[in-house]
CSV table of C-alpha atoms in Angstrom, one decimal:
chain,number,residue,atom,x,y,z
A,733,UNK,CA,133.5,137.2,89.5
A,734,UNK,CA,131.1,139.6,91.2
A,735,UNK,CA,129.4,136.7,92.9
A,736,UNK,CA,132.7,135.4,94.2
A,737,UNK,CA,133.5,138.8,95.8
A,738,UNK,CA,130.1,138.9,97.3
A,739,UNK,CA,130.6,135.5,98.8
A,740,UNK,CA,133.9,136.3,100.4
A,741,UNK,CA,132.2,139.2,102.1
A,742,UNK,CA,129.6,136.7,103.4
A,743,UNK,CA,132.3,134.5,104.5
A,744,UNK,CA,133.9,137.3,106.4
A,745,UNK,CA,130.6,138.3,108.1
A,746,UNK,CA,130.0,134.7,109.0
A,747,UNK,CA,133.3,134.5,110.8
A,748,UNK,CA,132.4,137.6,112.7
A,749,UNK,CA,128.8,136.3,113.6
A,750,UNK,CA,130.4,133.0,115.0
A,751,UNK,CA,132.9,135.0,117.0
A,752,UNK,CA,130.2,137.1,118.4
A,753,UNK,CA,127.9,134.2,119.3
A,754,UNK,CA,130.8,132.5,121.1
A,755,UNK,CA,131.3,135.7,123.2
A,756,UNK,CA,127.6,135.7,123.9
A,757,UNK,CA,127.9,132.0,125.0
A,758,UNK,CA,130.7,132.8,127.4
A,759,UNK,CA,128.5,135.4,129.0
A,760,UNK,CA,125.7,133.1,129.3
A,761,UNK,CA,127.9,130.5,131.0
A,762,UNK,CA,128.8,133.1,133.7
A,763,UNK,CA,125.1,134.0,134.1
A,764,UNK,CA,124.2,130.2,134.3
A,765,UNK,CA,126.8,129.7,137.1
A,766,UNK,CA,125.5,132.6,139.0
A,767,UNK,CA,121.9,131.4,138.7
A,768,UNK,CA,123.0,128.0,139.8
A,769,UNK,CA,124.7,129.4,143.0
A,770,UNK,CA,121.5,131.3,143.8
A,771,UNK,CA,119.3,128.4,143.1
A,772,UNK,CA,117.5,130.1,140.2
A,773,UNK,CA,115.8,128.6,137.3
A,774,UNK,CA,117.6,128.9,134.0
A,775,UNK,CA,114.4,129.9,132.2
A,776,UNK,CA,113.3,133.4,132.6
A,777,UNK,CA,110.2,134.3,130.6
A,778,UNK,CA,110.6,138.0,131.4
A,779,UNK,CA,114.3,138.1,130.1
A,780,UNK,CA,113.2,136.1,127.0
A,781,UNK,CA,110.4,138.6,126.3
A,782,UNK,CA,112.6,141.5,126.8
A,783,UNK,CA,115.5,139.9,124.4
A,784,UNK,CA,113.0,139.3,121.6
A,785,UNK,CA,111.6,142.8,121.7
A,786,UNK,CA,115.0,144.3,121.7
A,787,UNK,CA,116.3,142.4,118.7
A,788,UNK,CA,113.2,143.2,116.7
A,789,UNK,CA,113.6,146.9,117.6
A,790,UNK,CA,117.3,146.7,116.3
A,791,UNK,CA,116.1,145.1,113.0
A,792,UNK,CA,115.8,147.5,109.9
A,793,UNK,CA,115.6,144.7,107.4
A,794,UNK,CA,115.7,143.1,104.9
A,795,UNK,CA,116.0,140.1,107.3
A,796,UNK,CA,112.4,139.5,108.5
A,797,UNK,CA,111.8,140.0,112.3
A,798,UNK,CA,110.0,136.6,112.4
A,799,UNK,CA,113.1,134.8,110.9
A,800,UNK,CA,115.3,136.7,113.4
A,801,UNK,CA,113.1,135.6,116.3
A,802,UNK,CA,113.4,132.0,115.1
A,803,UNK,CA,117.3,132.3,115.0
A,804,UNK,CA,117.4,133.8,118.6
A,805,UNK,CA,114.9,131.1,119.9
A,806,UNK,CA,117.6,128.5,119.1
A,807,UNK,CA,120.3,130.7,120.5
A,808,UNK,CA,118.2,131.1,123.8
A,809,UNK,CA,117.5,127.3,123.6
A,810,UNK,CA,121.1,126.5,123.8
A,811,UNK,CA,121.5,128.9,126.7
A,812,UNK,CA,118.8,126.9,128.6
A,813,UNK,CA,120.8,123.6,127.9
A,814,UNK,CA,124.0,124.9,129.5
A,815,UNK,CA,125.0,122.9,132.5
A,816,UNK,CA,121.8,120.8,133.1
A,817,UNK,CA,119.5,120.3,130.2
A,818,UNK,CA,116.0,121.7,130.9
A,819,UNK,CA,113.2,119.2,130.9
A,820,UNK,CA,110.0,120.2,129.5
A,821,UNK,CA,106.7,118.0,129.7
A,822,UNK,CA,104.0,118.5,127.1
A,823,UNK,CA,100.7,116.9,126.0
A,824,UNK,CA,102.0,114.2,123.5
A,825,UNK,CA,102.9,112.2,121.7
A,826,UNK,CA,105.6,113.5,119.5
A,827,UNK,CA,104.3,115.9,116.7
A,828,UNK,CA,101.2,116.9,118.7
A,829,UNK,CA,100.2,120.5,118.4
A,830,UNK,CA,101.4,121.1,122.0
A,831,UNK,CA,104.7,119.7,121.0
A,832,UNK,CA,104.9,122.2,118.3
A,833,UNK,CA,104.0,125.0,120.7
A,834,UNK,CA,106.7,123.7,123.3
A,835,UNK,CA,109.4,123.8,120.5
A,836,UNK,CA,108.2,127.3,119.5
A,837,UNK,CA,108.8,128.5,123.0
A,838,UNK,CA,111.8,126.5,124.2
A,839,UNK,CA,113.6,125.5,120.9
A,840,UNK,CA,115.3,122.2,120.1
A,841,UNK,CA,118.0,122.2,122.7
A,842,UNK,CA,116.0,121.1,125.7
A,843,UNK,CA,114.7,117.7,126.8
A,844,UNK,CA,111.2,117.1,125.8
A,845,UNK,CA,108.8,114.7,127.8
A,846,UNK,CA,105.7,113.6,126.0
A,847,UNK,CA,102.7,112.9,128.4
A,848,UNK,CA,99.4,111.0,127.6
A,849,UNK,CA,97.2,113.5,129.5
A,850,UNK,CA,97.0,117.0,130.9
A,851,UNK,CA,97.0,115.5,134.3
A,852,UNK,CA,100.3,113.8,133.5
A,853,UNK,CA,101.9,117.1,132.4
A,854,UNK,CA,100.9,118.8,135.7
A,855,UNK,CA,102.0,115.7,137.6
A,856,UNK,CA,105.5,115.6,135.9
A,857,UNK,CA,106.2,119.2,137.0
A,858,UNK,CA,104.8,118.7,140.5
A,859,UNK,CA,107.1,115.5,141.1
A,860,UNK,CA,110.1,117.3,139.7
A,861,UNK,CA,110.3,114.9,136.6
A,862,UNK,CA,110.2,118.1,134.4
A,863,UNK,CA,111.2,121.7,135.0
A,864,UNK,CA,108.1,123.0,133.1
A,865,UNK,CA,105.1,121.8,131.3
A,866,UNK,CA,103.1,123.0,128.3
A,867,UNK,CA,99.3,122.6,128.2
A,868,UNK,CA,96.6,123.9,125.9
A,869,UNK,CA,94.1,126.2,127.5
A,870,UNK,CA,91.8,127.6,124.8
A,871,UNK,CA,91.2,127.6,121.2
A,872,UNK,CA,89.8,130.7,119.3
A,873,UNK,CA,87.1,128.5,117.6
A,874,UNK,CA,86.2,125.7,120.0
A,875,UNK,CA,86.7,127.7,123.3
A,876,UNK,CA,88.3,126.6,126.6
A,877,UNK,CA,90.2,123.4,127.4
A,878,UNK,CA,88.1,122.6,130.5
A,879,UNK,CA,90.5,119.9,131.8
A,880,UNK,CA,93.3,122.4,132.0
A,881,UNK,CA,91.1,124.8,133.9
A,882,UNK,CA,90.1,122.0,136.3
A,883,UNK,CA,93.9,121.1,136.9
A,884,UNK,CA,94.6,124.7,137.9
A,885,UNK,CA,92.0,124.4,140.6
A,886,UNK,CA,93.8,121.3,142.0
A,887,UNK,CA,97.4,122.3,141.5
A,888,UNK,CA,99.8,124.7,143.0
A,889,UNK,CA,101.7,125.3,139.9
A,890,UNK,CA,101.9,128.7,138.4
A,891,UNK,CA,101.5,130.0,134.9
A,892,UNK,CA,105.0,131.3,133.8
A,893,UNK,CA,104.4,132.2,130.1
A,894,UNK,CA,101.8,131.7,127.3
A,895,UNK,CA,102.3,130.7,123.6
A,896,UNK,CA,99.9,131.7,120.9
A,897,UNK,CA,100.1,129.0,118.2
A,898,UNK,CA,98.4,129.4,114.8
A,899,UNK,CA,96.8,125.9,114.1
A,900,UNK,CA,96.7,124.5,110.5
A,901,UNK,CA,95.0,121.2,110.0
A,902,UNK,CA,96.0,119.0,107.3
A,903,UNK,CA,94.5,115.7,105.7
A,904,UNK,CA,97.2,113.0,105.9
A,905,UNK,CA,97.0,109.4,104.4
A,906,UNK,CA,98.8,106.7,102.5
A,907,UNK,CA,96.0,106.4,100.0
A,908,UNK,CA,94.0,108.7,97.5
A,909,UNK,CA,91.2,110.9,98.7
A,910,UNK,CA,88.5,108.9,96.9
A,911,UNK,CA,89.6,105.7,98.7
A,912,UNK,CA,89.1,107.1,102.4
A,913,UNK,CA,86.5,105.4,104.4
A,914,UNK,CA,87.6,106.5,107.9
A,915,UNK,CA,89.1,109.7,109.3
A,916,UNK,CA,90.7,109.9,112.7
A,917,UNK,CA,91.4,112.8,114.8
A,918,UNK,CA,90.3,114.4,117.9
A,919,UNK,CA,86.9,115.8,118.7
A,920,UNK,CA,88.0,119.5,118.6
A,921,UNK,CA,89.7,119.1,115.3
A,922,UNK,CA,86.6,117.5,113.8
A,923,UNK,CA,84.7,120.7,115.0
A,924,UNK,CA,87.4,123.0,113.3
A,925,UNK,CA,87.2,121.2,110.0
A,926,UNK,CA,83.4,120.5,110.0
A,927,UNK,CA,82.7,122.3,106.7
A,928,UNK,CA,85.7,120.8,104.8
A,929,UNK,CA,84.9,117.3,105.8
A,930,UNK,CA,81.2,117.7,104.9
A,931,UNK,CA,82.1,119.0,101.4
A,932,UNK,CA,85.0,116.6,100.6
A,933,UNK,CA,84.4,113.4,102.7
A,934,UNK,CA,80.8,113.4,103.7
A,935,UNK,CA,80.4,109.6,103.8
A,936,UNK,CA,83.7,108.8,105.6
A,937,UNK,CA,83.3,107.7,109.2
A,938,UNK,CA,84.9,110.1,111.9
A,939,UNK,CA,86.7,108.2,114.6
A,940,UNK,CA,87.7,110.1,117.7
A,941,UNK,CA,91.1,109.3,119.3
A,942,UNK,CA,93.2,110.7,122.2
A,943,UNK,CA,95.5,113.0,120.0
A,944,UNK,CA,96.2,113.9,116.4
A,945,UNK,CA,99.5,112.2,116.6
A,946,UNK,CA,97.7,108.9,117.6
A,947,UNK,CA,95.5,109.5,114.7
A,948,UNK,CA,98.7,109.6,112.4
A,949,UNK,CA,100.1,106.4,114.0
A,950,UNK,CA,96.8,104.5,113.3
A,951,UNK,CA,96.6,105.7,109.7
A,952,UNK,CA,100.4,104.8,109.2
A,953,UNK,CA,99.3,101.2,109.6
A,954,UNK,CA,95.8,101.1,108.3
A,955,UNK,CA,94.5,101.0,104.6
A,956,UNK,CA,91.8,103.3,103.3
A,957,UNK,CA,92.0,105.8,106.2
A,958,UNK,CA,93.2,109.3,106.8
A,959,UNK,CA,93.9,111.5,109.7
A,960,UNK,CA,93.8,115.2,110.4
A,961,UNK,CA,97.1,116.2,112.0
A,962,UNK,CA,100.1,118.6,111.7
A,963,UNK,CA,102.8,118.6,108.9
A,964,UNK,CA,105.2,117.4,111.5
A,965,UNK,CA,103.1,114.2,112.1
A,966,UNK,CA,103.2,113.6,108.3
A,967,UNK,CA,107.0,113.7,108.3
A,968,UNK,CA,107.4,111.6,111.4
A,969,UNK,CA,104.9,108.9,110.4
A,970,UNK,CA,105.8,109.1,106.6
A,971,UNK,CA,102.2,110.1,105.4
A,972,UNK,CA,101.2,112.0,102.3
A,973,UNK,CA,99.7,115.4,102.6
A,974,UNK,CA,96.5,115.2,100.5
A,975,UNK,CA,95.3,118.7,101.7
A,976,UNK,CA,96.8,121.6,103.6
A,977,UNK,CA,94.9,124.1,105.8
A,978,UNK,CA,91.5,122.4,105.8
A,979,UNK,CA,90.3,124.2,108.9
A,980,UNK,CA,87.1,126.1,108.4
A,981,UNK,CA,88.6,129.5,109.8
A,982,UNK,CA,91.7,131.0,108.7
A,983,UNK,CA,91.9,132.5,112.4
A,984,UNK,CA,92.4,129.4,114.2
A,985,UNK,CA,94.7,129.9,117.1
A,986,UNK,CA,95.4,127.8,120.2
A,987,UNK,CA,96.7,129.3,123.4
A,988,UNK,CA,99.0,127.3,125.5
A,989,UNK,CA,100.4,127.9,129.0
A,990,UNK,CA,103.7,127.1,130.3
A,991,UNK,CA,103.5,125.9,133.9
A,992,UNK,CA,106.0,125.6,136.6
A,993,UNK,CA,107.1,126.8,140.1
A,994,UNK,CA,108.5,130.1,138.7
A,995,UNK,CA,107.2,133.5,139.9
A,996,UNK,CA,107.7,135.9,137.0
A,997,UNK,CA,109.1,139.3,137.9
A,998,UNK,CA,107.0,142.5,137.0
A,999,UNK,CA,107.4,143.7,133.4
A,1000,UNK,CA,105.4,146.4,131.5
A,1001,UNK,CA,103.2,144.1,129.2
A,1002,UNK,CA,101.9,141.4,131.5
A,1003,UNK,CA,98.9,139.3,131.9
A,1004,UNK,CA,97.5,137.7,135.3
A,1005,UNK,CA,95.3,134.8,135.7
A,1006,UNK,CA,93.0,134.2,138.6
A,1007,UNK,CA,90.5,131.6,139.9
A,1008,UNK,CA,87.6,132.7,142.3
A,1009,UNK,CA,84.3,131.5,143.6
A,1010,UNK,CA,81.5,133.8,144.7
A,1011,UNK,CA,79.2,133.9,147.7
A,1012,UNK,CA,75.6,132.6,147.1
A,1013,UNK,CA,73.7,136.0,147.1
A,1014,UNK,CA,72.0,138.2,144.5
A,1015,UNK,CA,74.4,140.4,142.5
A,1016,UNK,CA,77.5,138.6,143.7
A,1017,UNK,CA,79.1,138.1,140.3
A,1018,UNK,CA,78.3,141.8,139.4
A,1019,UNK,CA,80.1,143.0,142.5
A,1020,UNK,CA,83.1,140.9,141.7
A,1021,UNK,CA,83.4,142.2,138.1
A,1022,UNK,CA,82.7,145.8,139.3
A,1023,UNK,CA,85.9,145.6,141.3
A,1024,UNK,CA,87.9,145.4,138.1
A,1025,UNK,CA,86.0,148.4,136.5
A,1026,UNK,CA,86.6,150.4,139.8
A,1027,UNK,CA,90.4,150.0,139.3
A,1028,UNK,CA,90.3,150.4,135.6
A,1029,UNK,CA,91.5,146.9,134.8
A,1030,UNK,CA,90.6,145.3,131.5
A,1031,UNK,CA,89.5,141.7,131.6
A,1032,UNK,CA,90.6,139.6,128.5
A,1033,UNK,CA,88.9,136.3,129.5
A,1034,UNK,CA,86.2,135.1,131.9
A,1035,UNK,CA,85.2,131.4,132.0
A,1036,UNK,CA,83.0,129.6,134.5
A,1037,UNK,CA,83.4,125.9,135.6
A,1038,UNK,CA,81.4,123.7,138.0
A,1039,UNK,CA,83.2,123.3,141.3
A,1040,UNK,CA,82.5,119.5,141.3
A,1041,UNK,CA,82.2,119.7,145.0
A,1042,UNK,CA,78.5,121.0,145.3
A,1043,UNK,CA,75.8,121.0,142.7
A,1044,UNK,CA,75.2,124.4,141.0
A,1045,UNK,CA,78.3,125.8,142.5
A,1046,UNK,CA,80.8,127.5,140.1
A,1047,UNK,CA,84.1,128.9,140.1
A,1048,UNK,CA,85.4,131.5,137.6
A,1049,UNK,CA,88.7,131.8,135.6
A,1050,UNK,CA,89.7,135.3,134.7
A,1051,UNK,CA,92.6,136.8,132.7
A,1052,UNK,CA,93.4,140.5,133.2
A,1053,UNK,CA,95.8,143.0,131.8
A,1054,UNK,CA,98.7,143.8,134.2
A,1055,UNK,CA,101.0,142.2,136.7
A,1056,UNK,CA,100.2,141.1,140.1
A,1057,UNK,CA,102.7,143.7,141.5
A,1058,UNK,CA,101.1,146.6,139.5
A,1059,UNK,CA,99.5,149.1,142.0
A,1060,UNK,CA,95.9,148.8,140.6
A,1061,UNK,CA,96.0,145.1,140.0
A,1062,UNK,CA,97.2,144.6,143.7
A,1063,UNK,CA,94.4,146.7,145.0
A,1064,UNK,CA,91.8,145.0,142.8
A,1065,UNK,CA,92.9,141.5,144.0
A,1066,UNK,CA,92.8,142.6,147.5
A,1067,UNK,CA,89.4,144.0,147.1
A,1068,UNK,CA,88.2,140.9,145.3
A,1069,UNK,CA,89.6,138.7,148.1
A,1070,UNK,CA,87.4,140.5,150.6
A,1071,UNK,CA,84.3,139.7,148.6
A,1072,UNK,CA,84.6,136.3,147.3
A,1073,UNK,CA,84.6,132.8,149.0
A,1074,UNK,CA,87.9,131.7,147.3
A,1075,UNK,CA,90.5,133.3,145.5
A,1076,UNK,CA,93.6,131.7,143.8
A,1077,UNK,CA,96.3,133.7,141.9
A,1078,UNK,CA,97.6,131.4,139.0
A,1079,UNK,CA,100.4,133.7,138.0
A,1080,UNK,CA,101.5,136.8,136.1
A,1081,UNK,CA,103.4,136.4,132.8
A,1082,UNK,CA,104.5,138.3,129.7
A,1083,UNK,CA,102.0,138.9,127.0
A,1084,UNK,CA,102.8,137.0,123.8
């Protein structure tokens, strides 16, 4: 009897929740109409950041904030799909880690376009085949994704948002562990699972393919083979999970970037990314970096890449704390611009 009464109370609350969600949806429709009239994008990373932080601050439990964020992710995903469905390109195919990161940011209500390469993701957005793209830029263990850095040198697209995605690697197959003769995956994943593979499959041949999903596709049709891929890939390609979490480090996180033509307005907790090249003289790089110290700006990443134009000429990719419109950041960039050969602002975006 007590359970029945509690369930009746839940039913009453559910009715109220549905009513409130529909009221919210009507307001979203009005905003979508106004954005369309003004030619603005439906996706606003700064507003998304603001909403998620607010709902977490409202939460006093026992409902976990992570679960609340997942609920709101789908609510906001529906908001993006109102009118014209948002199109998001990603480094595919389906069930890749980039696909998982894209779903984490945009939810399930948008249209996803899998691409065969990072170049194709950039190209899809540049040619208006997609509104936004999602590409990996660095892994906490293996370091930078150099192809993405090189694409930013060539492209005029901006970074609109970042996604920090914990990466768990799993051994998938249709056979038993002792029957495995080949393991398929990508080079970076083999590097992240080196110790586990040596301990458990020392004699299995490691075969590099273009993506973890491609590895799953091959293994779904091949005997005595396995792949290292996501749990979503196991579900999509009907493979058994022989072992979960085989990565050597528990702190395996990949950082992904959302790219598009959107300039993100100033918010309190922002990050800005730059590319620059230095003049060929003694102390040039020191002078560049000293500019950030002068204006009390913290650098969170610096990476060098060959220019591919002239031998031994490099450009530098830098992440810094703050927004382009912040006073000190603006001054530092102006100062930097006067000292370097080339400067390109890749965008300011919310911290994850």
